[in-house]
Amino acid sequence: MTAMLEVSTASIGYGPIRAVAEASIRVEAGQVVAIVGANGAGKTTLLKSIAGLLPLSSGHIHFEGRDITAMPPHRRVGAGIALSPEGRQVFPDQTVRDNLELGAWSRNLSSSALEDAVEEQFNLFPRLRERQGQMAVTLSGGEQQMLAIARALMSAPRLLLLDEPSLGLAPLVIKEIFAIIRTLRGRGITVLLVEQMANLALGVADRAYVLETGRVTLSGTGAELLLHPQVRAAYLGAGH
Ligand SMILES: Nc1ncnc2c1ncn2[C@@H]1O[C@H](COP(=O)(O)OP(=O)(O)O)[C@@H](O)[C@H]1O
Ligand SMILES: [Mg+2]
């Protein structure tokens, strides 16, 4: 069967620095797939290249059977791929509502359809409804993370790329974010999740990959990797 997303022996660099080396990953439609690994392993680099923000130096990316290796980022959004970036990157001096509406730029919606799309996000994230007139900069970290996810969802993606959603957030908020990830899967949205919190990511993931200094070193179901001695020693030991 063809995977929804297939990254084949992708290498990605910054000038002479090779950040990802011959990485191959598959994401089946309807699954949550996690990429775990230490800081600097190349997780963000890989996600950005899937979104089209960084070119591959070699390898290929296929999405729903199409070779998108050379497709520019805006067309990937139109094709059904959305990125919720590391560090949220919401537009600080725009309101919550404006941030959401900007997320739908690729869809050319009528104003009533746009309103419906915003309403859908408010139903998923009730806190954003309460804060819809506030500048994004005034939101808490957790609310900004919710806004970043909601803004990505405004493009109606079939594949959501989610980079470090737990970063810097309190445990209770992290729990809420992971509940949302499960809800999204329940709605048929495929999620490729990058996380340093390996225990949480593997707990939600149908499949997972471990990235170490730019290379995929392990893969399996989330449950398998949670029990894997190498994973436990490196990512789930004391202090994690
Ligand atoms: N803009 C950049 N220029 C040069 N090197 C970079 C840049 N961004 C990331 N890197 C390097 O690429 C490697 C992978 O980084 P990154 O993909 O951000 O890792 P992760 O998301 O797993 O923490 C690191 O060695 C990092 O220092
Ligand atoms: Mg990163």
mmCIF file of C-alpha atoms and ligand atoms in Angstrom:
data_model
loop_
_atom_site.group_PDB
_atom_site.id
_atom_site.type_symbol
_atom_site.label_atom_id
_atom_site.label_comp_id
_atom_site.label_asym_id
_atom_site.label_seq_id
_atom_site.Cartn_x
_atom_site.Cartn_y
_atom_site.Cartn_z
ATOM 1 C CA MET A 1 0.000 0.000 0.000
ATOM 2 C CA THR A 2 1.172 3.528 -0.684
ATOM 3 C CA ALA A 3 1.841 5.545 2.426
ATOM 4 C CA MET A 4 0.340 9.022 2.747
ATOM 5 C CA LEU A 5 3.813 10.450 3.232
ATOM 6 C CA GLU A 6 7.007 8.774 2.211
ATOM 7 C CA VAL A 7 10.374 10.378 2.832
ATOM 8 C CA SER A 8 13.040 8.335 1.044
ATOM 9 C CA THR A 9 16.753 8.574 1.937
ATOM 10 C CA ALA A 10 16.499 12.313 2.515
ATOM 11 C CA SER A 11 19.634 14.291 3.251
ATOM 12 C CA ILE A 12 19.315 17.907 4.291
ATOM 13 C CA GLY A 13 22.020 20.396 5.118
ATOM 14 C CA TYR A 14 22.820 23.975 5.962
ATOM 15 C CA GLY A 15 25.741 24.813 3.706
ATOM 16 C CA PRO A 16 28.478 22.368 4.664
ATOM 17 C CA ILE A 17 26.576 21.151 7.763
ATOM 18 C CA ARG A 18 24.652 17.928 7.169
ATOM 19 C CA ALA A 19 21.717 17.974 9.597
ATOM 20 C CA VAL A 20 19.780 14.952 8.254
ATOM 21 C CA ALA A 21 21.471 11.991 6.588
ATOM 22 C CA GLU A 22 19.583 9.528 4.371
ATOM 23 C CA ALA A 23 16.510 9.487 6.577
ATOM 24 C CA SER A 24 13.529 7.405 5.456
ATOM 25 C CA ILE A 25 10.141 7.575 7.134
ATOM 26 C CA ARG A 26 6.614 6.470 6.210
ATOM 27 C CA VAL A 27 3.390 7.906 7.521
ATOM 28 C CA GLU A 28 0.169 5.980 6.899
ATOM 29 C CA ALA A 29 -3.064 7.928 6.555
ATOM 30 C CA GLY A 30 -4.994 8.219 9.817
ATOM 31 C CA GLN A 31 -2.043 7.581 12.082
ATOM 32 C CA VAL A 32 -0.116 9.636 14.573
ATOM 33 C CA VAL A 33 3.565 9.115 13.829
ATOM 34 C CA ALA A 34 6.194 10.450 16.220
ATOM 35 C CA ILE A 35 9.797 11.416 15.649
ATOM 36 C CA VAL A 36 11.760 11.519 18.871
ATOM 37 C CA GLY A 37 15.355 12.440 19.488
ATOM 38 C CA ALA A 38 17.648 14.710 21.418
ATOM 39 C CA ASN A 39 18.071 18.407 20.882
ATOM 40 C CA GLY A 40 19.926 18.971 17.601
ATOM 41 C CA ALA A 41 19.096 15.533 16.151
ATOM 42 C CA GLY A 42 17.552 17.050 13.013
ATOM 43 C CA LYS A 43 13.841 16.759 13.829
ATOM 44 C CA THR A 44 12.902 20.341 12.937
ATOM 45 C CA THR A 45 15.064 20.203 9.834
ATOM 46 C CA LEU A 46 13.207 17.106 8.634
ATOM 47 C CA LEU A 47 9.780 18.612 9.346
ATOM 48 C CA LYS A 48 10.688 21.868 7.583
ATOM 49 C CA SER A 49 11.819 19.959 4.515
ATOM 50 C CA ILE A 50 8.483 18.095 4.411
ATOM 51 C CA ALA A 51 6.749 21.493 4.511
ATOM 52 C CA GLY A 52 8.997 22.632 1.650
ATOM 53 C CA LEU A 53 10.879 25.239 3.682
ATOM 54 C CA LEU A 54 14.245 23.533 3.225
ATOM 55 C CA PRO A 55 15.423 21.729 0.073
ATOM 56 C CA LEU A 56 16.691 18.148 0.114
ATOM 57 C CA SER A 57 20.282 17.729 -0.999
ATOM 58 C CA SER A 58 19.333 14.191 -1.995
ATOM 59 C CA GLY A 59 16.384 11.859 -1.662
ATOM 60 C CA HIS A 60 12.670 12.204 -2.344
ATOM 61 C CA ILE A 61 9.394 13.084 -0.666
ATOM 62 C CA HIS A 62 6.101 11.623 -1.878
ATOM 63 C CA PHE A 63 2.727 12.779 -0.587
ATOM 64 C CA GLU A 64 -0.396 10.813 -1.502
ATOM 65 C CA GLY A 65 1.501 9.167 -4.324
ATOM 66 C CA ARG A 66 2.841 12.394 -5.817
ATOM 67 C CA ASP A 67 6.503 13.386 -5.874
ATOM 68 C CA ILE A 68 6.547 16.724 -4.026
ATOM 69 C CA THR A 69 10.336 16.942 -3.593
ATOM 70 C CA ALA A 70 10.539 20.134 -5.654
ATOM 71 C CA MET A 71 7.105 21.576 -4.833
ATOM 72 C CA PRO A 72 7.216 25.056 -3.247
ATOM 73 C CA PRO A 73 5.827 25.426 0.296
ATOM 74 C CA HIS A 74 2.632 27.330 -0.606
ATOM 75 C CA ARG A 75 1.626 24.590 -3.010
ATOM 76 C CA ARG A 76 2.225 21.941 -0.342
ATOM 77 C CA VAL A 77 -0.258 23.802 1.873
ATOM 78 C CA GLY A 78 -2.746 23.653 -0.987
ATOM 79 C CA ALA A 79 -1.979 19.959 -1.413
ATOM 80 C CA GLY A 80 -2.960 19.278 2.210
ATOM 81 C CA ILE A 81 0.177 19.644 4.361
ATOM 82 C CA ALA A 82 0.296 22.151 7.226
ATOM 83 C CA LEU A 83 3.097 22.931 9.670
ATOM 84 C CA SER A 84 2.637 24.069 13.250
ATOM 85 C CA PRO A 85 6.211 25.286 13.754
ATOM 86 C CA GLU A 86 8.553 24.932 16.701
ATOM 87 C CA GLY A 87 8.206 27.975 18.980
ATOM 88 C CA ARG A 88 4.564 28.597 17.794
ATOM 89 C CA GLN A 89 5.454 31.634 15.638
ATOM 90 C CA VAL A 90 1.993 33.141 15.823
ATOM 91 C CA PHE A 91 1.684 36.705 14.499
ATOM 92 C CA PRO A 92 2.149 38.584 17.808
ATOM 93 C CA ASP A 93 0.498 41.888 16.874
ATOM 94 C CA GLN A 94 -2.541 40.331 15.195
ATOM 95 C CA THR A 95 -5.619 39.218 17.048
ATOM 96 C CA VAL A 96 -6.383 35.562 17.662
ATOM 97 C CA ARG A 97 -9.132 35.749 15.042
ATOM 98 C CA ASP A 98 -6.848 37.396 12.467
ATOM 99 C CA ASN A 99 -4.184 34.733 13.081
ATOM 100 C CA LEU A 100 -6.797 32.079 12.360
ATOM 101 C CA GLU A 101 -8.116 33.803 9.245
ATOM 102 C CA LEU A 102 -4.559 34.153 7.912
ATOM 103 C CA GLY A 103 -4.194 30.382 8.290
ATOM 104 C CA ALA A 104 -6.884 29.891 5.646
ATOM 105 C CA TRP A 105 -5.237 32.051 2.940
ATOM 106 C CA SER A 106 -4.722 29.061 0.660
ATOM 107 C CA ARG A 107 -8.441 28.212 0.528
ATOM 108 C CA ASN A 108 -9.995 31.384 -0.869
ATOM 109 C CA LEU A 109 -13.071 30.984 1.326
ATOM 110 C CA SER A 110 -16.167 33.173 1.186
ATOM 111 C CA SER A 111 -16.636 35.219 4.357
ATOM 112 C CA SER A 112 -19.346 32.883 5.638
ATOM 113 C CA ALA A 113 -17.223 29.785 4.974
ATOM 114 C CA LEU A 114 -14.305 31.516 6.690
ATOM 115 C CA GLU A 115 -16.525 32.237 9.678
ATOM 116 C CA ASP A 116 -17.552 28.554 9.789
ATOM 117 C CA ALA A 117 -13.899 27.497 9.670
ATOM 118 C CA VAL A 118 -13.005 29.837 12.546
ATOM 119 C CA GLU A 119 -16.009 28.570 14.488
ATOM 120 C CA GLU A 120 -14.776 25.002 14.017
ATOM 121 C CA GLN A 121 -11.453 25.950 15.648
ATOM 122 C CA PHE A 122 -13.248 27.719 18.492
ATOM 123 C CA ASN A 123 -15.186 24.519 19.156
ATOM 124 C CA LEU A 124 -11.928 22.572 19.295
ATOM 125 C CA PHE A 125 -10.159 25.243 21.389
ATOM 126 C CA PRO A 126 -12.817 27.059 23.479
ATOM 127 C CA ARG A 127 -10.139 29.221 25.128
ATOM 128 C CA LEU A 128 -9.392 30.805 21.754
ATOM 129 C CA ARG A 129 -13.024 31.852 21.382
ATOM 130 C CA GLU A 130 -12.819 33.752 24.665
ATOM 131 C CA ARG A 131 -9.606 35.432 23.526
ATOM 132 C CA GLN A 132 -10.511 36.021 19.878
ATOM 133 C CA GLY A 133 -10.114 39.823 20.026
ATOM 134 C CA GLN A 134 -6.825 39.779 21.919
ATOM 135 C CA MET A 135 -3.425 40.264 20.333
ATOM 136 C CA ALA A 136 -1.659 36.897 20.109
ATOM 137 C CA VAL A 137 1.312 38.290 22.064
ATOM 138 C CA THR A 138 -0.916 38.605 25.156
ATOM 139 C CA LEU A 139 -1.740 34.872 25.226
ATOM 140 C CA SER A 140 -0.107 32.383 27.584
ATOM 141 C CA GLY A 141 2.357 29.896 26.106
ATOM 142 C CA GLY A 142 -0.269 27.159 26.091
ATOM 143 C CA GLU A 143 -2.809 29.397 24.375
ATOM 144 C CA GLN A 144 -0.236 30.415 21.775
ATOM 145 C CA GLN A 145 0.450 26.724 21.125
ATOM 146 C CA MET A 146 -3.269 26.103 20.667
ATOM 147 C CA LEU A 147 -3.436 29.077 18.299
ATOM 148 C CA ALA A 148 -0.486 27.770 16.296
ATOM 149 C CA ILE A 149 -2.211 24.392 15.901
ATOM 150 C CA ALA A 150 -5.575 25.985 15.113
ATOM 151 C CA ARG A 151 -3.993 28.296 12.536
ATOM 152 C CA ALA A 152 -2.397 25.286 10.834
ATOM 153 C CA LEU A 153 -5.760 23.476 10.869
ATOM 154 C CA MET A 154 -7.395 26.468 9.147
ATOM 155 C CA SER A 155 -5.794 25.314 5.886
ATOM 156 C CA ALA A 156 -7.814 22.079 6.231
ATOM 157 C CA PRO A 157 -4.760 19.803 6.074
ATOM 158 C CA ARG A 158 -4.889 16.045 5.735
ATOM 159 C CA LEU A 159 -1.368 15.907 7.206
ATOM 160 C CA LEU A 160 -0.484 18.080 10.200
ATOM 161 C CA LEU A 161 3.211 18.513 10.998
ATOM 162 C CA LEU A 162 3.510 19.331 14.681
ATOM 163 C CA ASP A 163 6.907 20.519 15.947
ATOM 164 C CA GLU A 164 7.512 20.362 19.727
ATOM 165 C CA PRO A 165 4.010 21.257 20.915
ATOM 166 C CA SER A 166 4.953 20.653 24.572
ATOM 167 C CA LEU A 167 7.983 22.955 24.586
ATOM 168 C CA GLY A 168 8.026 25.167 27.674
ATOM 169 C CA LEU A 169 4.478 24.330 28.772
ATOM 170 C CA ALA A 170 3.149 23.270 32.165
ATOM 171 C CA PRO A 171 2.193 19.585 32.615
ATOM 172 C CA LEU A 172 -1.550 20.281 32.684
ATOM 173 C CA VAL A 173 -1.419 22.233 29.418
ATOM 174 C CA ILE A 174 0.734 19.529 27.820
ATOM 175 C CA LYS A 175 -1.993 17.036 28.736
ATOM 176 C CA GLU A 176 -4.577 19.201 26.981
ATOM 177 C CA ILE A 177 -2.428 19.469 23.857
ATOM 178 C CA PHE A 178 -2.000 15.689 23.706
ATOM 179 C CA ALA A 179 -5.749 15.219 24.148
ATOM 180 C CA ILE A 180 -6.205 17.470 21.106
ATOM 181 C CA ILE A 181 -3.767 15.311 19.106
ATOM 182 C CA ARG A 182 -5.931 12.264 19.885
ATOM 183 C CA THR A 183 -9.055 14.198 18.891
ATOM 184 C CA LEU A 184 -7.476 15.154 15.571
ATOM 185 C CA ARG A 185 -6.637 11.522 14.809
ATOM 186 C CA GLY A 186 -10.253 10.666 15.653
ATOM 187 C CA ARG A 187 -11.306 13.169 12.998
ATOM 188 C CA GLY A 188 -9.126 11.519 10.397
ATOM 189 C CA ILE A 189 -6.281 14.017 10.395
ATOM 190 C CA THR A 190 -2.876 12.383 10.093
ATOM 191 C CA VAL A 191 -0.275 13.818 12.464
ATOM 192 C CA LEU A 192 3.504 13.743 12.218
ATOM 193 C CA LEU A 193 4.623 14.732 15.684
ATOM 194 C CA VAL A 194 8.097 15.849 16.697
ATOM 195 C CA GLU A 195 8.739 15.791 20.431
ATOM 196 C CA GLN A 196 11.511 15.797 22.978
ATOM 197 C CA MET A 197 9.077 14.407 25.553
ATOM 198 C CA ALA A 198 9.543 10.883 24.243
ATOM 199 C CA ASN A 199 7.279 9.210 26.794
ATOM 200 C CA LEU A 200 4.286 11.344 25.807
ATOM 201 C CA ALA A 201 4.966 11.145 22.090
ATOM 202 C CA LEU A 202 5.406 7.356 22.104
ATOM 203 C CA GLY A 203 2.291 7.022 24.261
ATOM 204 C CA VAL A 204 0.111 8.608 21.583
ATOM 205 C CA ALA A 205 1.966 7.386 18.482
ATOM 206 C CA ASP A 206 0.856 4.510 16.259
ATOM 207 C CA ARG A 207 4.372 4.416 14.853
ATOM 208 C CA ALA A 208 7.570 6.179 15.793
ATOM 209 C CA TYR A 209 11.094 6.854 14.651
ATOM 210 C CA VAL A 210 14.178 7.708 16.655
ATOM 211 C CA LEU A 211 16.464 10.275 15.055
ATOM 212 C CA GLU A 212 20.059 10.486 16.270
ATOM 213 C CA THR A 213 22.464 13.024 14.814
ATOM 214 C CA GLY A 214 20.499 13.155 11.584
ATOM 215 C CA ARG A 215 20.000 9.419 11.137
ATOM 216 C CA VAL A 216 17.001 7.191 11.772
ATOM 217 C CA THR A 217 18.338 4.598 14.201
ATOM 218 C CA LEU A 218 15.145 2.864 15.346
ATOM 219 C CA SER A 219 11.533 2.534 14.301
ATOM 220 C CA GLY A 220 8.524 0.603 15.509
ATOM 221 C CA THR A 221 5.123 1.044 17.055
ATOM 222 C CA GLY A 222 4.931 3.629 19.817
ATOM 223 C CA ALA A 223 4.415 0.822 22.333
ATOM 224 C CA GLU A 224 7.451 -1.092 21.067
ATOM 225 C CA LEU A 225 9.730 1.903 21.331
ATOM 226 C CA LEU A 226 8.428 2.767 24.807
ATOM 227 C CA LEU A 227 9.722 -0.645 25.906
ATOM 228 C CA HIS A 228 12.916 -0.592 23.850
ATOM 229 C CA PRO A 229 16.000 -0.696 26.108
ATOM 230 C CA GLN A 230 17.923 1.745 23.923
ATOM 231 C CA VAL A 231 15.053 4.237 23.983
ATOM 232 C CA ARG A 232 14.545 3.809 27.705
ATOM 233 C CA ALA A 233 18.226 4.410 28.392
ATOM 234 C CA ALA A 234 18.563 7.445 26.126
ATOM 235 C CA TYR A 235 15.188 9.198 26.390
ATOM 236 C CA LEU A 236 13.124 7.759 29.226
ATOM 237 C CA GLY A 237 15.708 7.393 31.956
ATOM 238 C CA ALA A 238 16.072 9.383 35.147
ATOM 239 C CA GLY A 239 15.577 13.052 34.546
ATOM 240 C CA HIS A 240 13.082 12.621 31.692
HETATM 241 N N1 LIG B 1 19.718 27.595 10.292
HETATM 242 C C1 LIG B 1 20.685 26.731 10.599
HETATM 243 N N2 LIG B 1 21.951 26.920 10.166
HETATM 244 C C2 LIG B 1 22.938 26.043 10.459
HETATM 245 N N3 LIG B 1 22.743 24.926 11.177
HETATM 246 C C3 LIG B 1 21.514 24.676 11.631
HETATM 247 C C4 LIG B 1 20.416 25.557 11.368
HETATM 248 N N4 LIG B 1 19.311 25.043 11.950
HETATM 249 C C5 LIG B 1 19.705 23.900 12.545
HETATM 250 N N5 LIG B 1 21.010 23.687 12.349
HETATM 251 C C6 LIG B 1 21.786 22.518 12.841
HETATM 252 O O1 LIG B 1 21.209 21.339 12.305
HETATM 253 C C7 LIG B 1 21.175 20.307 13.279
HETATM 254 C C8 LIG B 1 19.740 19.843 13.475
HETATM 255 O O2 LIG B 1 18.966 20.908 14.039
HETATM 256 P P1 LIG B 1 17.402 20.783 14.257
HETATM 257 O O3 LIG B 1 16.792 20.223 13.045
HETATM 258 O O4 LIG B 1 16.935 22.115 14.713
HETATM 259 O O5 LIG B 1 17.327 19.713 15.443
HETATM 260 P P2 LIG B 1 16.157 19.342 16.442
HETATM 261 O O6 LIG B 1 14.897 19.945 15.928
HETATM 262 O O7 LIG B 1 16.140 17.857 16.476
HETATM 263 O O8 LIG B 1 16.555 19.924 17.773
HETATM 264 C C9 LIG B 1 21.823 20.883 14.535
HETATM 265 O O9 LIG B 1 23.168 20.504 14.541
HETATM 266 C C10 LIG B 1 21.680 22.359 14.342
HETATM 267 O O10 LIG B 1 22.698 23.057 15.017
HETATM 268 MG MG MG B 2 13.584 21.249 16.819
#
